Amino acid sequence: MKLTLGAKASAPAEKSAEKSAAPKAAPKKAEPAPKAAPKEEAPKGDTISADDSEGSGASAQTGSSEATGSGWSAPLANANVTTQYRASGASWSSGYHTGSDFQAASGTPVLAIGAGTVVSAGYSGSYGNEVVIKHEDGMYSQYAHQSSLNVSVGQTVTGGQQIGLSGSTGNSTGPHLHFEVRTGPSYGSDVDPIAYLRQHGVSL
């Protein structure tokens, strides 16, 4: 489950319901869209099936999507982590899972974890349909493999706001949400997304 993280074999990518091309750069005065991961660094298979609990780092961590008093939320209602951050394996080109995978049937609402500005919204290679949000603390959150998106570049969002629907686009073996938190907009600047959510009062 890779802006990412795990099956070792990829199924054909689901076509985007709304966009099939990489997102255009943001307007000159807007936050520039993050660069896509270099082709050679793109995950070979950053995800696992929604009901797969095998592989390194798999767990049944759950949490609620209700926004905290500070306005932060889990990325899905009743979030269930199926592959942990930094799970190791040859399935990922970086050698480890760069995000956390959440179980989600296709069409499950995907929620912004906190207030911020959308800096990327569209199809992005192995991540499929993704949304990247820059938060007020300068951190970035990424929501990948969505079936459809509800936001566009430059739009401001709040914690708990729906930004799309889960799916299996890009390099994915089944419907789920691949969620990352980064210090910058580019691939490779990942941090532990679950720890980040907990620091903001989200129970997982």
mmCIF file of C-alpha atoms in Angstrom:
data_model
loop_
_atom_site.group_PDB
_atom_site.id
_atom_site.type_symbol
_atom_site.label_atom_id
_atom_site.label_comp_id
_atom_site.label_asym_id
_atom_site.label_seq_id
_atom_site.Cartn_x
_atom_site.Cartn_y
_atom_site.Cartn_z
ATOM 1 C CA MET A 1 0.000 0.000 0.000
ATOM 2 C CA LYS A 2 3.423 3.531 -1.349
ATOM 3 C CA LEU A 3 1.893 11.112 -1.986
ATOM 4 C CA THR A 4 2.921 5.461 -0.146
ATOM 5 C CA LEU A 5 2.943 2.320 1.018
ATOM 6 C CA GLY A 6 1.874 -4.935 0.424
ATOM 7 C CA ALA A 7 1.190 -7.391 -2.262
ATOM 8 C CA LYS A 8 4.108 -8.532 -4.343
ATOM 9 C CA ALA A 9 2.141 -8.718 -7.538
ATOM 10 C CA SER A 10 0.197 -5.869 -9.046
ATOM 11 C CA ALA A 11 -3.216 -6.114 -10.642
ATOM 12 C CA PRO A 12 -4.097 -3.964 -13.667
ATOM 13 C CA ALA A 13 -4.538 -0.376 -12.638
ATOM 14 C CA GLU A 14 -8.099 0.846 -12.288
ATOM 15 C CA LYS A 15 -8.752 3.782 -14.587
ATOM 16 C CA SER A 16 -9.435 7.066 -12.900
ATOM 17 C CA ALA A 17 -13.110 7.982 -12.819
ATOM 18 C CA GLU A 18 -12.363 11.641 -13.140
ATOM 19 C CA LYS A 19 -8.749 12.283 -14.136
ATOM 20 C CA SER A 20 -6.278 10.168 -16.129
ATOM 21 C CA ALA A 21 -3.325 12.494 -16.469
ATOM 22 C CA ALA A 22 -0.760 13.703 -13.963
ATOM 23 C CA PRO A 23 -1.952 16.872 -12.238
ATOM 24 C CA LYS A 24 -0.936 20.150 -13.852
ATOM 25 C CA ALA A 25 1.295 22.452 -11.900
ATOM 26 C CA ALA A 26 -0.546 24.773 -9.529
ATOM 27 C CA PRO A 27 -1.081 28.426 -10.599
ATOM 28 C CA LYS A 28 1.961 30.635 -10.198
ATOM 29 C CA LYS A 29 0.786 32.028 -6.854
ATOM 30 C CA ALA A 30 -0.474 28.695 -5.496
ATOM 31 C CA GLU A 31 1.585 26.040 -3.730
ATOM 32 C CA PRO A 32 3.514 24.109 -6.440
ATOM 33 C CA ALA A 33 2.309 20.562 -7.036
ATOM 34 C CA PRO A 34 4.694 17.955 -5.572
ATOM 35 C CA LYS A 35 6.912 16.081 -7.970
ATOM 36 C CA ALA A 36 5.931 12.514 -8.714
ATOM 37 C CA ALA A 37 8.224 9.828 -7.366
ATOM 38 C CA PRO A 38 11.047 9.019 -9.795
ATOM 39 C CA LYS A 39 10.126 6.075 -11.937
ATOM 40 C CA GLU A 40 12.923 3.940 -10.597
ATOM 41 C CA GLU A 41 11.852 4.721 -7.028
ATOM 42 C CA ALA A 42 8.160 4.139 -7.528
ATOM 43 C CA PRO A 43 6.903 1.299 -5.337
ATOM 44 C CA LYS A 44 6.707 -2.067 -7.040
ATOM 45 C CA GLY A 45 3.683 -2.936 -4.998
ATOM 46 C CA ASP A 46 3.049 -0.562 -2.143
ATOM 47 C CA THR A 47 -0.282 -2.011 -1.125
ATOM 48 C CA ILE A 48 -2.146 -5.049 0.009
ATOM 49 C CA SER A 49 -5.677 -6.163 -0.515
ATOM 50 C CA ALA A 50 -8.288 -4.641 1.770
ATOM 51 C CA ASP A 51 -8.812 -7.960 3.511
ATOM 52 C CA ASP A 52 -5.207 -9.144 3.436
ATOM 53 C CA SER A 53 -3.602 -9.290 6.865
ATOM 54 C CA GLU A 54 -0.419 -11.058 5.815
ATOM 55 C CA GLY A 55 3.063 -9.655 5.482
ATOM 56 C CA SER A 56 5.378 -7.653 7.666
ATOM 57 C CA GLY A 57 3.736 -5.031 9.807
ATOM 58 C CA ALA A 58 0.153 -6.186 9.314
ATOM 59 C CA SER A 59 -2.146 -5.401 12.198
ATOM 60 C CA ALA A 60 -5.720 -4.734 13.187
ATOM 61 C CA GLN A 61 -5.232 -1.231 14.586
ATOM 62 C CA THR A 62 -8.488 0.666 14.554
ATOM 63 C CA GLY A 63 -9.644 4.182 15.280
ATOM 64 C CA SER A 64 -12.447 6.670 14.786
ATOM 65 C CA SER A 65 -12.621 9.389 12.129
ATOM 66 C CA GLU A 66 -14.310 11.902 14.438
ATOM 67 C CA ALA A 67 -12.312 15.142 14.432
ATOM 68 C CA THR A 68 -10.607 15.983 17.715
ATOM 69 C CA GLY A 69 -11.099 19.269 19.531
ATOM 70 C CA SER A 70 -8.065 20.587 17.659
ATOM 71 C CA GLY A 71 -9.656 19.715 14.329
ATOM 72 C CA TRP A 72 -7.673 16.573 13.444
ATOM 73 C CA SER A 73 -9.159 13.321 12.159
ATOM 74 C CA ALA A 74 -8.259 9.819 11.021
ATOM 75 C CA PRO A 75 -8.266 9.507 7.192
ATOM 76 C CA LEU A 76 -11.160 7.023 7.279
ATOM 77 C CA ALA A 77 -14.086 6.259 9.558
ATOM 78 C CA ASN A 78 -13.300 3.282 11.821
ATOM 79 C CA ALA A 79 -9.770 3.211 10.424
ATOM 80 C CA ASN A 80 -8.193 -0.255 10.357
ATOM 81 C CA VAL A 81 -4.455 -0.397 9.622
ATOM 82 C CA THR A 82 -3.542 -3.453 7.564
ATOM 83 C CA THR A 83 0.113 -2.686 6.759
ATOM 84 C CA GLN A 84 2.269 -0.626 9.088
ATOM 85 C CA TYR A 85 4.720 2.124 8.243
ATOM 86 C CA ARG A 86 8.234 0.825 7.467
ATOM 87 C CA ALA A 87 7.132 -2.768 6.981
ATOM 88 C CA SER A 88 10.061 -4.326 5.109
ATOM 89 C CA GLY A 89 10.036 -6.355 1.935
ATOM 90 C CA ALA A 90 11.067 -6.552 -1.710
ATOM 91 C CA SER A 91 7.622 -5.337 -2.746
ATOM 92 C CA TRP A 92 8.729 -1.743 -2.191
ATOM 93 C CA SER A 93 11.566 -0.140 -4.158
ATOM 94 C CA SER A 94 12.674 1.816 -1.086
ATOM 95 C CA GLY A 95 12.960 -1.469 0.819
ATOM 96 C CA TYR A 96 10.199 -0.510 3.224
ATOM 97 C CA HIS A 97 6.599 0.715 3.269
ATOM 98 C CA THR A 98 6.590 4.521 3.208
ATOM 99 C CA GLY A 99 3.116 4.917 4.688
ATOM 100 C CA SER A 100 0.280 3.012 6.353
ATOM 101 C CA ASP A 101 -2.422 1.051 4.535
ATOM 102 C CA PHE A 102 -5.999 1.254 5.768
ATOM 103 C CA GLN A 103 -8.671 -1.309 4.965
ATOM 104 C CA ALA A 104 -11.430 0.343 2.929
ATOM 105 C CA ALA A 105 -14.043 -1.046 0.578
ATOM 106 C CA SER A 106 -14.200 0.764 -2.749
ATOM 107 C CA GLY A 107 -16.215 3.964 -2.403
ATOM 108 C CA THR A 108 -15.438 4.595 1.277
ATOM 109 C CA PRO A 109 -15.176 8.355 2.009
ATOM 110 C CA VAL A 110 -11.566 9.519 2.403
ATOM 111 C CA LEU A 111 -11.111 12.370 4.896
ATOM 112 C CA ALA A 112 -8.540 15.135 5.268
ATOM 113 C CA ILE A 113 -6.707 14.600 8.553
ATOM 114 C CA GLY A 114 -6.436 18.307 9.285
ATOM 115 C CA ALA A 115 -6.794 21.805 7.920
ATOM 116 C CA GLY A 116 -4.613 22.734 4.973
ATOM 117 C CA THR A 117 -4.333 23.456 1.264
ATOM 118 C CA VAL A 118 -4.518 20.882 -1.533
ATOM 119 C CA VAL A 119 -1.233 20.930 -3.486
ATOM 120 C CA SER A 120 -1.870 17.867 -5.662
ATOM 121 C CA ALA A 121 -5.074 16.212 -6.853
ATOM 122 C CA GLY A 122 -5.060 13.790 -9.755
ATOM 123 C CA TYR A 123 -3.501 10.647 -11.179
ATOM 124 C CA SER A 124 0.106 10.051 -10.092
ATOM 125 C CA GLY A 125 1.596 6.831 -11.448
ATOM 126 C CA SER A 126 1.872 4.010 -8.920
ATOM 127 C CA TYR A 127 -0.175 6.026 -6.411
ATOM 128 C CA GLY A 128 -3.150 6.179 -8.765
ATOM 129 C CA ASN A 129 -5.621 8.929 -7.922
ATOM 130 C CA GLU A 130 -4.040 10.827 -5.048
ATOM 131 C CA VAL A 131 -4.546 13.963 -2.993
ATOM 132 C CA VAL A 132 -1.692 15.726 -1.208
ATOM 133 C CA ILE A 133 -2.457 18.373 1.426
ATOM 134 C CA LYS A 134 -0.026 20.865 2.965
ATOM 135 C CA HIS A 135 -0.973 21.448 6.587
ATOM 136 C CA GLU A 136 -0.552 24.542 8.717
ATOM 137 C CA ASP A 137 2.487 23.048 10.482
ATOM 138 C CA GLY A 138 4.283 22.642 7.137
ATOM 139 C CA MET A 139 3.782 18.867 6.959
ATOM 140 C CA TYR A 140 2.157 17.077 4.018
ATOM 141 C CA SER A 141 -0.380 14.230 4.001
ATOM 142 C CA GLN A 142 -0.989 11.967 0.998
ATOM 143 C CA TYR A 143 -4.037 9.812 0.225
ATOM 144 C CA ALA A 144 -3.467 7.323 -2.613
ATOM 145 C CA HIS A 145 -5.306 4.761 -4.793
ATOM 146 C CA GLN A 146 -8.625 6.616 -4.662
ATOM 147 C CA SER A 147 -11.422 5.841 -7.119
ATOM 148 C CA SER A 148 -12.503 9.489 -7.375
ATOM 149 C CA LEU A 149 -11.497 12.868 -5.977
ATOM 150 C CA ASN A 150 -13.633 15.663 -4.518
ATOM 151 C CA VAL A 151 -11.038 18.440 -4.295
ATOM 152 C CA SER A 152 -8.734 20.394 -6.595
ATOM 153 C CA VAL A 153 -5.342 22.086 -6.325
ATOM 154 C CA GLY A 154 -5.454 25.317 -4.335
ATOM 155 C CA GLN A 155 -8.580 24.364 -2.396
ATOM 156 C CA THR A 156 -8.521 24.727 1.395
ATOM 157 C CA VAL A 157 -9.873 21.878 3.520
ATOM 158 C CA THR A 158 -10.631 21.208 7.171
ATOM 159 C CA GLY A 159 -10.033 18.152 9.334
ATOM 160 C CA GLY A 160 -12.637 15.467 8.682
ATOM 161 C CA GLN A 161 -13.693 16.929 5.312
ATOM 162 C CA GLN A 162 -14.289 14.381 2.541
ATOM 163 C CA ILE A 163 -11.683 14.677 -0.217
ATOM 164 C CA GLY A 164 -12.493 11.581 -2.279
ATOM 165 C CA LEU A 165 -13.500 7.924 -2.321
ATOM 166 C CA SER A 166 -11.238 4.933 -1.722
ATOM 167 C CA GLY A 167 -10.437 2.580 -4.558
ATOM 168 C CA SER A 168 -7.650 0.566 -6.166
ATOM 169 C CA THR A 169 -6.091 2.828 -8.802
ATOM 170 C CA GLY A 170 -2.370 2.773 -9.526
ATOM 171 C CA ASN A 171 -0.127 0.012 -8.185
ATOM 172 C CA SER A 172 -2.665 -1.730 -5.966
ATOM 173 C CA THR A 173 -3.960 -5.260 -5.478
ATOM 174 C CA GLY A 174 -7.298 -4.332 -3.958
ATOM 175 C CA PRO A 175 -9.409 -1.464 -2.599
ATOM 176 C CA HIS A 176 -7.776 0.315 0.350
ATOM 177 C CA LEU A 177 -6.202 3.641 1.294
ATOM 178 C CA HIS A 178 -2.461 4.184 1.244
ATOM 179 C CA PHE A 179 -1.738 7.097 3.597
ATOM 180 C CA GLU A 180 1.536 8.972 4.033
ATOM 181 C CA VAL A 181 2.797 11.934 6.035
ATOM 182 C CA ARG A 182 5.868 13.780 4.754
ATOM 183 C CA THR A 183 8.117 16.645 5.761
ATOM 184 C CA GLY A 184 8.073 17.812 2.138
ATOM 185 C CA PRO A 185 5.957 17.251 -0.993
ATOM 186 C CA SER A 186 8.334 14.781 -2.630
ATOM 187 C CA TYR A 187 8.718 11.013 -2.368
ATOM 188 C CA GLY A 188 11.254 9.935 0.233
ATOM 189 C CA SER A 189 10.506 12.515 2.941
ATOM 190 C CA ASP A 190 8.112 10.233 4.819
ATOM 191 C CA VAL A 191 7.593 10.036 8.582
ATOM 192 C CA ASP A 192 5.484 7.684 10.714
ATOM 193 C CA PRO A 193 1.877 8.662 9.832
ATOM 194 C CA ILE A 194 0.288 6.946 12.836
ATOM 195 C CA ALA A 195 2.642 8.657 15.275
ATOM 196 C CA TYR A 196 1.861 11.981 13.588
ATOM 197 C CA LEU A 197 -1.883 11.467 13.978
ATOM 198 C CA ARG A 198 -1.496 10.495 17.634
ATOM 199 C CA GLN A 199 0.567 13.625 18.277
ATOM 200 C CA HIS A 200 -2.497 15.563 17.132
ATOM 201 C CA GLY A 201 -4.910 13.721 19.405
ATOM 202 C CA VAL A 202 -6.235 11.155 16.927
ATOM 203 C CA SER A 203 -6.818 7.752 18.530
ATOM 204 C CA LEU A 204 -5.626 4.786 16.437
#
